XYZ file of C-alpha atoms in Angstrom:
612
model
C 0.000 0.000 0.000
C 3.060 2.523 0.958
C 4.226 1.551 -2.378
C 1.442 2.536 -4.145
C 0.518 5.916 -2.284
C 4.244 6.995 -3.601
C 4.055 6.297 -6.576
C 0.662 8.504 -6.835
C 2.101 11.344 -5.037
C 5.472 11.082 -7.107
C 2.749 10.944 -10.549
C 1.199 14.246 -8.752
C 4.369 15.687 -8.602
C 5.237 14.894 -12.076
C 1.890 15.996 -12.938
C 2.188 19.608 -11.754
C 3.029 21.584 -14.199
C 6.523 24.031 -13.832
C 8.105 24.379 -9.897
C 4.968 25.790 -8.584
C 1.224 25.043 -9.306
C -2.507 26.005 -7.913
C -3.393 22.593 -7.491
C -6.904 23.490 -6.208
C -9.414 26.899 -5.628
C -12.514 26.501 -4.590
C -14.776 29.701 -3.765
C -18.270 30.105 -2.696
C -20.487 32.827 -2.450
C -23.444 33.051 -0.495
C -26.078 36.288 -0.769
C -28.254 36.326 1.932
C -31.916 37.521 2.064
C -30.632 40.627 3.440
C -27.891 41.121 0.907
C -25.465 40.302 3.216
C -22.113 38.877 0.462
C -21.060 36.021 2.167
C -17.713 34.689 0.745
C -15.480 31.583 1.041
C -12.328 30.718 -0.482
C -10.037 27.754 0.134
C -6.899 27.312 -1.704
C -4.279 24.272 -2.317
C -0.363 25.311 -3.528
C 2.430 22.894 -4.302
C 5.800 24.071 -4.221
C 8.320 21.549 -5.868
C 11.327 24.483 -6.095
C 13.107 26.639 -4.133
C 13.265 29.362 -6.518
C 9.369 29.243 -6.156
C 9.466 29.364 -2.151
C 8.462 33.365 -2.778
C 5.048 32.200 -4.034
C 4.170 31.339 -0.174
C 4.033 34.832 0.167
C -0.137 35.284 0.227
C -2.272 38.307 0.306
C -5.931 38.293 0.417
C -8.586 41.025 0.800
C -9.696 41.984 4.236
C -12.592 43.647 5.596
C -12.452 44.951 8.726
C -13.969 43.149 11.853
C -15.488 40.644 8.883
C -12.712 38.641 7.741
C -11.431 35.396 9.581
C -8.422 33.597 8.360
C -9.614 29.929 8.714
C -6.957 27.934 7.898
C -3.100 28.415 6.581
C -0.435 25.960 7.180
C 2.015 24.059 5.311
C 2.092 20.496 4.079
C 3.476 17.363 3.135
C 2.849 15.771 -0.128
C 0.695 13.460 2.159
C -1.137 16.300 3.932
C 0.132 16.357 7.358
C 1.120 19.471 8.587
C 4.677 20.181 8.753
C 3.383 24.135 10.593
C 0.496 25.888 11.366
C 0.734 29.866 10.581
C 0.497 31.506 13.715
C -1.860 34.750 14.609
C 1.239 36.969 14.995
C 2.763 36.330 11.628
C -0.769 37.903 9.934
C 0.101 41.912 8.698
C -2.953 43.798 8.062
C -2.116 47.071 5.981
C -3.852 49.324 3.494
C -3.491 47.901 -0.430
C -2.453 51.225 -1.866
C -1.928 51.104 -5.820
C -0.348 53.543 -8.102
C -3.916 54.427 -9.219
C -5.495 54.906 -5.813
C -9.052 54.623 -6.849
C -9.943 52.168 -4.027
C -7.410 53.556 -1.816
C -9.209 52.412 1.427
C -9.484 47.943 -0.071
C -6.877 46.449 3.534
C -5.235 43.243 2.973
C -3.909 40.365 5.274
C -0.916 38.772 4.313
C 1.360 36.125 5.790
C 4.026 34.222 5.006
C 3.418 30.261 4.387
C 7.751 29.210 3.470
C 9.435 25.914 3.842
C 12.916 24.237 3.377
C 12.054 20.883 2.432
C 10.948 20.332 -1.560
C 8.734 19.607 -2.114
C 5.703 20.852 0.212
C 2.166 22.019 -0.151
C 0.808 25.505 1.241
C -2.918 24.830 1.999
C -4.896 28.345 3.477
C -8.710 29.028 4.134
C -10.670 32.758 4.627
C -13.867 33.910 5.016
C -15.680 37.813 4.874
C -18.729 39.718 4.847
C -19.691 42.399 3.386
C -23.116 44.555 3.328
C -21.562 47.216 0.900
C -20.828 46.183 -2.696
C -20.868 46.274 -6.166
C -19.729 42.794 -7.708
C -21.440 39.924 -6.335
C -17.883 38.205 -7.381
C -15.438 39.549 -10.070
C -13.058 35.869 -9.744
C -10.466 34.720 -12.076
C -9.373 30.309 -11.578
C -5.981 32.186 -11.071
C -4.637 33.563 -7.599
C -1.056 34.540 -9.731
C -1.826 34.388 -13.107
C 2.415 32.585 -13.543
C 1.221 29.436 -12.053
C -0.953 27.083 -13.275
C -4.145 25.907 -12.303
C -4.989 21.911 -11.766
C -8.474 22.747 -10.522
C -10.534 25.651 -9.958
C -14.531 26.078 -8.722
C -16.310 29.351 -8.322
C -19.982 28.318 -6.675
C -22.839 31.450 -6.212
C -25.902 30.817 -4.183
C -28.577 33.815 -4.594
C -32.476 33.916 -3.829
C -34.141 33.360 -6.981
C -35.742 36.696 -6.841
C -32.387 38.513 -6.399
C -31.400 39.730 -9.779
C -27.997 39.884 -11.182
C -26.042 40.210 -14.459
C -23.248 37.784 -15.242
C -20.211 38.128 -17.703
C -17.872 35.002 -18.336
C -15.751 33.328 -20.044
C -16.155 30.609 -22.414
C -13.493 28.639 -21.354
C -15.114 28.054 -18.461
C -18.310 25.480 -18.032
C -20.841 27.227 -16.274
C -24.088 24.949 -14.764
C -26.819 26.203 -12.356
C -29.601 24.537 -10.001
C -32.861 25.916 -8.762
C -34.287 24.421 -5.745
C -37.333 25.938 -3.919
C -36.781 29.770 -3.479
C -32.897 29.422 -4.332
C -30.508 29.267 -6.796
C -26.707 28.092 -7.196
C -24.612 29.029 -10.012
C -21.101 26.668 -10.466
C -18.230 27.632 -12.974
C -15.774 25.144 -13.314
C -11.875 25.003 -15.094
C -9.093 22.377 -15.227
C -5.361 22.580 -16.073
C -5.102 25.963 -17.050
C -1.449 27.202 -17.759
C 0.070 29.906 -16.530
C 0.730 33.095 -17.807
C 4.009 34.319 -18.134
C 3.651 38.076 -18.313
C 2.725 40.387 -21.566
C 4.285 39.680 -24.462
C 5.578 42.317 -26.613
C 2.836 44.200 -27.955
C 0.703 42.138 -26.470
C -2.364 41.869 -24.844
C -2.632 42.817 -20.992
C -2.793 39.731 -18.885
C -6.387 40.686 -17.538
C -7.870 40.256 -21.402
C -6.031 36.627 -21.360
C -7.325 35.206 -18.433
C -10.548 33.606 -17.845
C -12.823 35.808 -15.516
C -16.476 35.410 -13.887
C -18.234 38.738 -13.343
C -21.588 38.858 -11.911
C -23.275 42.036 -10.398
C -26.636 42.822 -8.544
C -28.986 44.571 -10.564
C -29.749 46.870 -7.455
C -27.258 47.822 -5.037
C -26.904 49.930 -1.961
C -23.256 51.306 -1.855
C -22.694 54.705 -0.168
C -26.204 55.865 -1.647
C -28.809 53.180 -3.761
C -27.813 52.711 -7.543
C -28.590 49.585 -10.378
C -26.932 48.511 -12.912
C -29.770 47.602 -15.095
C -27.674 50.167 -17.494
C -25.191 52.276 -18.382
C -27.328 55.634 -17.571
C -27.959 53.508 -13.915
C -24.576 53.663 -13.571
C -23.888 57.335 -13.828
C -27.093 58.497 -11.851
C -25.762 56.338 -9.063
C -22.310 57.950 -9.703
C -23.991 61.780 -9.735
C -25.696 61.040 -6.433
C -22.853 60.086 -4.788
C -20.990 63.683 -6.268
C -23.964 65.813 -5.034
C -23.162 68.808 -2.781
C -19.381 67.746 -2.514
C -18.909 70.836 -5.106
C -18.909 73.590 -2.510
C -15.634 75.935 -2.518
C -14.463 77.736 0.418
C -15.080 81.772 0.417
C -11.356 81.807 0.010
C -11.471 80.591 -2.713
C -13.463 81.473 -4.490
C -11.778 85.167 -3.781
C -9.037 83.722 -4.982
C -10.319 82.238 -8.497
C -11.944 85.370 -8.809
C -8.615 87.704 -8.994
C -6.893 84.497 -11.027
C -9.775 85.350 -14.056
C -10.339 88.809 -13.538
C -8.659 89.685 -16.480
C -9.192 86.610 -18.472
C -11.878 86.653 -20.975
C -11.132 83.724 -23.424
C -13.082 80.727 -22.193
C -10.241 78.672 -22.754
C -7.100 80.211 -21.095
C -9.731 80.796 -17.962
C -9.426 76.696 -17.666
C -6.049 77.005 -18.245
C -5.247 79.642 -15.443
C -7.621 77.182 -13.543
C -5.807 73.870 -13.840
C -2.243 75.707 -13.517
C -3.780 77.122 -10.311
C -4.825 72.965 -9.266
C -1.170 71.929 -10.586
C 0.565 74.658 -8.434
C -0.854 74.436 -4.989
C -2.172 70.860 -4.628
C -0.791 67.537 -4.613
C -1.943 63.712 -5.320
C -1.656 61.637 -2.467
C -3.757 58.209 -1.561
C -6.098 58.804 0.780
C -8.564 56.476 2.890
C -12.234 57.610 1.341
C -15.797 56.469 2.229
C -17.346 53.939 0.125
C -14.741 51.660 -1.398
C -12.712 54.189 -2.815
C -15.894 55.675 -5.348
C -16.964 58.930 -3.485
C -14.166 61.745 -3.758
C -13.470 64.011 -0.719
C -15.230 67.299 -1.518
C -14.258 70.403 -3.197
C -13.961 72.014 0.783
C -11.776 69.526 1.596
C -8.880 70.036 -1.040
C -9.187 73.676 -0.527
C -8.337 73.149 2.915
C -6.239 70.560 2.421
C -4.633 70.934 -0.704
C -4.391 67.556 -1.620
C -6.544 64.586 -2.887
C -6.508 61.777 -4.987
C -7.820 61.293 -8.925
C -11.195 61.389 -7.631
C -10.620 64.385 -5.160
C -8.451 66.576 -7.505
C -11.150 66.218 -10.252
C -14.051 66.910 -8.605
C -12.274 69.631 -7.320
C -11.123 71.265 -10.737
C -15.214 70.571 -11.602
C -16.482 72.633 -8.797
C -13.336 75.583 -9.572
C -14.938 75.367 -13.551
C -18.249 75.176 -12.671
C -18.203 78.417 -10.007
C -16.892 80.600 -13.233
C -19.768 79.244 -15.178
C -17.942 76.831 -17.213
C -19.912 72.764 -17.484
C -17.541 70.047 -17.099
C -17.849 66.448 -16.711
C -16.142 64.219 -14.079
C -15.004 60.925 -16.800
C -14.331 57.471 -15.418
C -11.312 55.683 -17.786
C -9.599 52.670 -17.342
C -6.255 53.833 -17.533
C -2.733 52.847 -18.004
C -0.022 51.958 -21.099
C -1.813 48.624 -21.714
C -5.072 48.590 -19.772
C -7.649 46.119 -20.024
C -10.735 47.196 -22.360
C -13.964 47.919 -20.577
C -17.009 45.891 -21.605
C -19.651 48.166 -22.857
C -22.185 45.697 -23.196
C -21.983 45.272 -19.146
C -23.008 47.838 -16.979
C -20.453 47.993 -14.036
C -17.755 49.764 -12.295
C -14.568 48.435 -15.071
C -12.753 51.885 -14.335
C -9.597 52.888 -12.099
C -9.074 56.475 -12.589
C -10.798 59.664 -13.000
C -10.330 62.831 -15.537
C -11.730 65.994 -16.512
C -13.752 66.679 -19.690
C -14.507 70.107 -20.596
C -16.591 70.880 -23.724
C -16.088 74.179 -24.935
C -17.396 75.870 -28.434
C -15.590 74.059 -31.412
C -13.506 72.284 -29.339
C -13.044 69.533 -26.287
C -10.294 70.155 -23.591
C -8.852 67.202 -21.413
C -7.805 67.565 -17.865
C -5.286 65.139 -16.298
C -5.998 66.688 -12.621
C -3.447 64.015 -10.609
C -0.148 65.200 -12.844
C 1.524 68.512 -11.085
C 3.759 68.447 -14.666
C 1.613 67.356 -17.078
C 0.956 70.065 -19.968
C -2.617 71.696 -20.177
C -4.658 69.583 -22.517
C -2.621 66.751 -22.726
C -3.688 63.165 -21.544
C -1.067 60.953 -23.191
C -0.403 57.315 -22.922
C -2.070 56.812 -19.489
C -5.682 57.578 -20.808
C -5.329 58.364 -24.736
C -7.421 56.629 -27.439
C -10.504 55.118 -24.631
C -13.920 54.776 -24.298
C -14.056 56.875 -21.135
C -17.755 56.983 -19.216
C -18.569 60.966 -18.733
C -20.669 60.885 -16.099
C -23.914 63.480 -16.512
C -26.980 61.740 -14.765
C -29.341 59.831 -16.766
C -27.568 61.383 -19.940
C -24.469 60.027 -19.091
C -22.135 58.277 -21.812
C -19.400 56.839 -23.260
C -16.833 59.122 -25.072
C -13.731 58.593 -26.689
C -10.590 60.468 -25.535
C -8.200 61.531 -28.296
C -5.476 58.988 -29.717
C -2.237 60.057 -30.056
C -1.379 60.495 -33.402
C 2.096 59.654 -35.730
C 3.324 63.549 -35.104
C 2.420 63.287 -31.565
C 4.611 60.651 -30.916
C 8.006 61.842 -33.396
C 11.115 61.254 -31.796
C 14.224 63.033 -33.879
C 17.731 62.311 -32.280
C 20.834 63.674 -33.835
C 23.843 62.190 -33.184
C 27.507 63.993 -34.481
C 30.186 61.660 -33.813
C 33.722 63.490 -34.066
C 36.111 60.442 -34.587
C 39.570 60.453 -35.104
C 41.307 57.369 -37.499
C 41.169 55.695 -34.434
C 37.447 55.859 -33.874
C 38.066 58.018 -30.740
C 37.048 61.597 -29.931
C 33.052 62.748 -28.620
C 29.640 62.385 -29.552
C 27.056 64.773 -29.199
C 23.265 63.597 -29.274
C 20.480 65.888 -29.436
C 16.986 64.495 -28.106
C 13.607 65.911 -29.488
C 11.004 64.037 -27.677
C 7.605 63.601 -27.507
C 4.789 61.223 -26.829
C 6.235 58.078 -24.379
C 9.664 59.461 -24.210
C 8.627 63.027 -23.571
C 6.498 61.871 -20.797
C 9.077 59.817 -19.336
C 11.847 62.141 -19.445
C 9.915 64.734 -18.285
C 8.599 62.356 -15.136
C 12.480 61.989 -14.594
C 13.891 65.713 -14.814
C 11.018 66.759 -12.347
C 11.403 63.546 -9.833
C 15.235 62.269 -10.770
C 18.368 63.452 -8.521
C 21.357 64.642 -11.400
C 22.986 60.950 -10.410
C 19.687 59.271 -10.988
C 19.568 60.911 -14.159
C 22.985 59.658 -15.242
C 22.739 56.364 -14.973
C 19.845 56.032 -17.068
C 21.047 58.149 -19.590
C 23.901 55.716 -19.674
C 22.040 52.186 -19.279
C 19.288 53.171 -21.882
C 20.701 54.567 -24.736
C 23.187 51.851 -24.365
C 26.569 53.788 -26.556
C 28.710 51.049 -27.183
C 32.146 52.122 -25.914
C 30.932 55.147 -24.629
C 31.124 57.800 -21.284
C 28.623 60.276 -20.268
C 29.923 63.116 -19.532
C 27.569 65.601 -19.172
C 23.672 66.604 -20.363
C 20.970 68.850 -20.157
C 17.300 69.704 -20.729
C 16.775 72.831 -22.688
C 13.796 74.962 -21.433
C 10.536 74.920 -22.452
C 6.861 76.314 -20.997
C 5.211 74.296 -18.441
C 3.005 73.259 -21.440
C 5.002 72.082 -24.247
C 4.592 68.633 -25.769
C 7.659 67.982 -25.954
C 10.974 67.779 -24.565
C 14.493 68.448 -25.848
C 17.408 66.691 -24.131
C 21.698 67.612 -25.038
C 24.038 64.739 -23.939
C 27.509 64.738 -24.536
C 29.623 61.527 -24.737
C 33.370 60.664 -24.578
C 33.602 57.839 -27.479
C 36.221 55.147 -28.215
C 36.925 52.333 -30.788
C 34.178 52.820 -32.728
C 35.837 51.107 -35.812
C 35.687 47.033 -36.320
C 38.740 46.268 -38.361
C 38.170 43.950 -41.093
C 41.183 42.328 -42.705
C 42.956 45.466 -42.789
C 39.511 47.632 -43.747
C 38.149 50.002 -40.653
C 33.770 49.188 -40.492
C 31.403 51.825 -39.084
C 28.207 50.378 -37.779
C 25.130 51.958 -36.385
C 23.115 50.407 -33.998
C 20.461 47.973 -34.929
C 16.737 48.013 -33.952
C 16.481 46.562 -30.419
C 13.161 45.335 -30.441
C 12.407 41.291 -29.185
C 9.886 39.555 -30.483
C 8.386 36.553 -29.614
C 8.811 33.562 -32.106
C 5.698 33.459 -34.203
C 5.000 29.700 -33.005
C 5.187 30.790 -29.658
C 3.738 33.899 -29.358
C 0.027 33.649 -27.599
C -1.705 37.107 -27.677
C -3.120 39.070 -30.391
C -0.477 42.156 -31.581
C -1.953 45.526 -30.105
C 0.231 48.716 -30.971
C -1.393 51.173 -28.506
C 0.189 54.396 -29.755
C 2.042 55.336 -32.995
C 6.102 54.906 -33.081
C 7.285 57.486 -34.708
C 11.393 57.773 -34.585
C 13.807 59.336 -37.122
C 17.361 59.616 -36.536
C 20.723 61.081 -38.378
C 23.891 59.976 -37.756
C 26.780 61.834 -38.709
C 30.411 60.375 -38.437
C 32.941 63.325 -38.541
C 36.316 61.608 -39.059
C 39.817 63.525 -39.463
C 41.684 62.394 -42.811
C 38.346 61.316 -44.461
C 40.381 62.014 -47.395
C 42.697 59.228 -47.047
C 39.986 56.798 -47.582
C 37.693 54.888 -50.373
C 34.215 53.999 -49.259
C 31.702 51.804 -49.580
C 28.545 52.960 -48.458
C 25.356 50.810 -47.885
C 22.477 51.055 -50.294
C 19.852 52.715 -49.792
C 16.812 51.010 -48.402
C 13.170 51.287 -48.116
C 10.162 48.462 -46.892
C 6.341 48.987 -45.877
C 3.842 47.469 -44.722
C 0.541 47.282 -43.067
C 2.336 47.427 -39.733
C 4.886 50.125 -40.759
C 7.669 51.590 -42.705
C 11.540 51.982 -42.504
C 13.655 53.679 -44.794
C 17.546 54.160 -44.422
C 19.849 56.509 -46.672
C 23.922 57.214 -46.486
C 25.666 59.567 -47.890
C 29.259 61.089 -48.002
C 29.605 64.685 -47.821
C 33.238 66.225 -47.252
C 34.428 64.498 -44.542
C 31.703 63.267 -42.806
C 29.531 59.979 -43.426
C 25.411 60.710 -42.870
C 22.876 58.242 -42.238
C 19.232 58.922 -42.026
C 17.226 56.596 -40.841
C 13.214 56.483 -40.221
C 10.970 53.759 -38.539
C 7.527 53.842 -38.313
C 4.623 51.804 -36.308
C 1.468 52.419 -37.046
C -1.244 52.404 -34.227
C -3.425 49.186 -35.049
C -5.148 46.068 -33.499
C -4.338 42.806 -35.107
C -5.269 39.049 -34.655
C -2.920 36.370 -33.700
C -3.104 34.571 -37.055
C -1.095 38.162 -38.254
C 1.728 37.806 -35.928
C 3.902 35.992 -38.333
C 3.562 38.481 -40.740
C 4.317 41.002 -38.943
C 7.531 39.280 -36.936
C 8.264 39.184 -40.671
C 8.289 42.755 -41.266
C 10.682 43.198 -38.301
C 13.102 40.987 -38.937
C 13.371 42.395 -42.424
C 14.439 45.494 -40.839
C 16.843 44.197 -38.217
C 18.309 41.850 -41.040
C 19.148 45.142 -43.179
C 20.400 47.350 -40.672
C 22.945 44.710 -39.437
C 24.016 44.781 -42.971
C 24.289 48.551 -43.172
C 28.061 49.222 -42.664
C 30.464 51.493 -44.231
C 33.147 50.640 -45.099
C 36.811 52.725 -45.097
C 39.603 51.138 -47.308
C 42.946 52.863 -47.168
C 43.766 54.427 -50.453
């Protein structure tokens, strides 16, 4: 019998899939007659690795005074115990996020970490809650990099409580009436992990499997439903009213900042340059899971707040000069999950300001003490935002950045002895990505900071920094111009007696095409041109052989490269081009293609100096 019991758990072993694996989740939800969520979740780890050991680090939401951690302890492959987590190993802490839009959610978290390989991490948890919006919003994964053996999502409602549900395919749903109750059951088996995005990619949350059900009518903060998308605001409206009040202060204040301002539009900008110079973002702790911003009072005696706080603040500044505005719900970020208009729900995690004004639409990006008037870049660019505006409210789509929004020119003028040695001088003109992340790090970035990513990214071969600067520009430019100044060496291969100049290639990695698992999503335009100019004493003395010129386009993009000799310098001028586009797995090859036609040129695109 001992025999045979090893050789099963040895064939489990075998059977998990990579070093660490969710070999079981089961969660059950329970609504009560008096709405009261009632939630359960158990969950079953193996870890057959050390360099997985980190996974035993666990989180999981807490409510306060209605969460009880049932069970967590560590296992043998048999399931004895090997320890029991103790009370004074839990930390309890606030589960701040870079957006802060439910900056008050707390989570538990404890440590569940063994020597001995391998070992199972088994844990159990229950909560309450009488305040909510999502019956359950539940993914089979805990960490979407491990697999999942088994997973089991189980919903028990009255019959006459109506919800909406959202799922996933993949995963087979069955339900069960009996008398004046029903039980919903969504099921999933040896689902892979995900390894991260891939390059130009998906986000992970569109790849995963998800269950999303919400009550038709809620009570959060104030009542609301989500029968649709005009629910949805009112609720949203009501929980905004008469937190638009400014301080007599001021309002004496705005009303010297405008006196003189007549233009409808430089009024909002004297406005939000007021909001960027004397408040601050900050997470704060806020009533009603994050949803209801503190009010307009409160930042002007405060002068802080968070997305939510800082926009309905600019709102009430706009709306005491007479100008209509419209608090907008976005789900933002570089690569953020889509929302899903065809379900009514809260899908959003930050908060901006639109203001319509004759013949034209101005965005406000109220968090951002840098950002330039009017501009929303990649955080929030190109969305189906949700302007809230009572039963009228409605999507609306923010403005994509286009190609000339995104151009990055870079000049570099090598001066190059015979030896390859002497300087470089590169001039940065930035904007779009690289204009907002430069500009993040000359506001935020010590001058040391600063140096050592000027010299990790741009990556000079055989190169020393030696010093830079930003040239000035108004507080709202789009862009951003950056000098840096290089010592250079070597920067000739010798070739059987021949010297070779060779400009960096495109650094872009791509998945294989027979391993890549996402759809290709190019969220913004790439827009780069570059010149090169080699400046090398005794030019004279040498024959050349220049590269051809070179040009290739597709549906994906262009790239076009010229050289040319002119006294004694050598000039290249290059140009690469993405264009902003959705496309469908099947399309992946092609486009790897289209790459690798470029990178397979430029590594070819040498000059050559022969001794005459």
């Amino acid at each position: 019998m001992k025999i045979i019991i090893a050789l099963v758990l040895i064939f489990c072993w075998c059977n998990s899939e990579g070093q660490a694996v969710l070999v079981q989740r089961n969660t059950e939800v329970y609504v009560k007659r008096n709405s009261t969520l009632e939630v359960r979740e158990s969950c079953l780890y193996q870890i057959n690795n050390s360099h997985y050991a980190h996974e035993g680090k666990i989180s999981i939401p807490y409510v306060k005074g209605n969460t009880k951690l049932l069970t967590a302890e560590i296992q043998d492959l048999y399931g004895n115990t090997i320890r029991k987590l103790k009370n004074k190993d839990l930390i309890i802490h606030n589960n701040f996020s870079s957006d802060a839009f439910h900056a008050d959610d707390m989570v538990m978290e404890f440590d569940l970490i063994w020597h001995e390989f391998p070992y199972r991490i088994k844990y159990s948890y229950e909560y309450s809650e009488k305040d909510y919006m999502y019956v359950a919003y539940w993914s089979p994964y805990v960490k979407p990099n491990l697999s999942v053996e088994s997973a089991m999502l189980a919903i028990r409602h009255p019959v006459d409580y109506e919800v909406y549900m959202d799922y996933d395919d993949r995963l087979k749903h069955e339900f069960s009436i009996a008398e004046d109750e029903r039980v919903d059951y969504w099921k999933i088996e040896d689902l892979p992990g995900i390894e991260g995005r891939e390059s130009f990619g998906s986000p992970v949350e569109e790849l995963i499997p998800v269950v999303a059900v919400v009550p038709a009518q809620f009570d959060y903060g104030v009542k609301g439903a989500l029968r649709s998308w005009s629910d949805f605001g009112q609720w949203i409206d009501q929980l905004n009213v008469g937190l638009d009040e400014l301080t007599s202060i001021e309002k004496n204040t705005i009303d010297q900042l405008v006196a003189e301002v007549e233009d409808k539009r430089e009024v909002v900008r004297t406005l939000y340059h007021y909001l960027q110079d004397n408040t601050r973002y900050i997470n704060v702790d806020i009533d009603f899971g994050g949803m209801k911003p503190y009010s307009a009072t409160y930042v002007c005696e405060n002068k802080y707040g968070d997305c939510k706080a800082l926009t309905n603040y600019m709102k009430a500044m706009l709306s005491y000069v007479n100008i209509p505005s419209y608090y907008t719900l976005v789900a933002a970020g570089e690569n953020q999950r889509r929302v899903n208009q065809d379900f009514p729900s809260q899908q959003f995690n930050h908060v901006i300001l639109m203001v319509p004004l004759e013949g034209d639409t101005i965005w406000l990006e109220n968090t951002s003490k840098i950002n330039a008037f009017n501009y929303l870049g990649t955080f929030t660019q190109n969305r189906h935002a949700f302007m809230v505006n009572g039963v009228n409210s409605q999507f609306v789509k923010t403005p994509a950045l286009k190609r000339e929004d995104c151009l990055t020119v870079d000049k570099y003028h090598y001066t190059i002895n015979s030896q390859g040695n002497g300087k470089l001088h590169l001039k940065r003109a930035l904007k779009g990505p690289l204009f907002e992340d430069y500009l993040y790090m000359k506001e935020n970035y010590n001058s040391g900071d600063l140096h050592d990513y000027f010299s990790q990214y741009l990556d000079i071969p055989k190169s020393e920094l030696m010093e830079w600067h930003f040239d000035s520009v108004g507080r709202d430019s789009d862009h951003l111009p950056v000098n840096l100044d290089f010592k250079v060496r070597d920067q000739f291969h010798h070739v059987a007696g021949m010297k070779v100049l060779s400009p960096q290639v495109l650094n872009m990695n791509l998945e294989e095409p027979g391993e890549r698992k996402s759809p290709l999503r190019i969220n913004y335009p790439i827009n780069n041109v570059d010149s090169i100019i080699y400046e090398i004493d005794d030019l004279k003395k040498y024959s050349l052989a220049l590269p051809a010129s070179f040009e290739v386009e597709s549906k994906f993009g262009r790239f076009e490269l010229s050289c040319f000799h002119e006294d004694n310098k050598v000039i290249y001028v290059r140009r690469f081009e993405l264009y902003m586009a959705n496309y469908p797995l099947s399309e992946y090859k092609e486009f790897y293609h289209f790459i690798h036609t470029i990178k397979t040129f430029k590594k070819g695109s040498s000059t050559i100096l022969t001794a005459l």
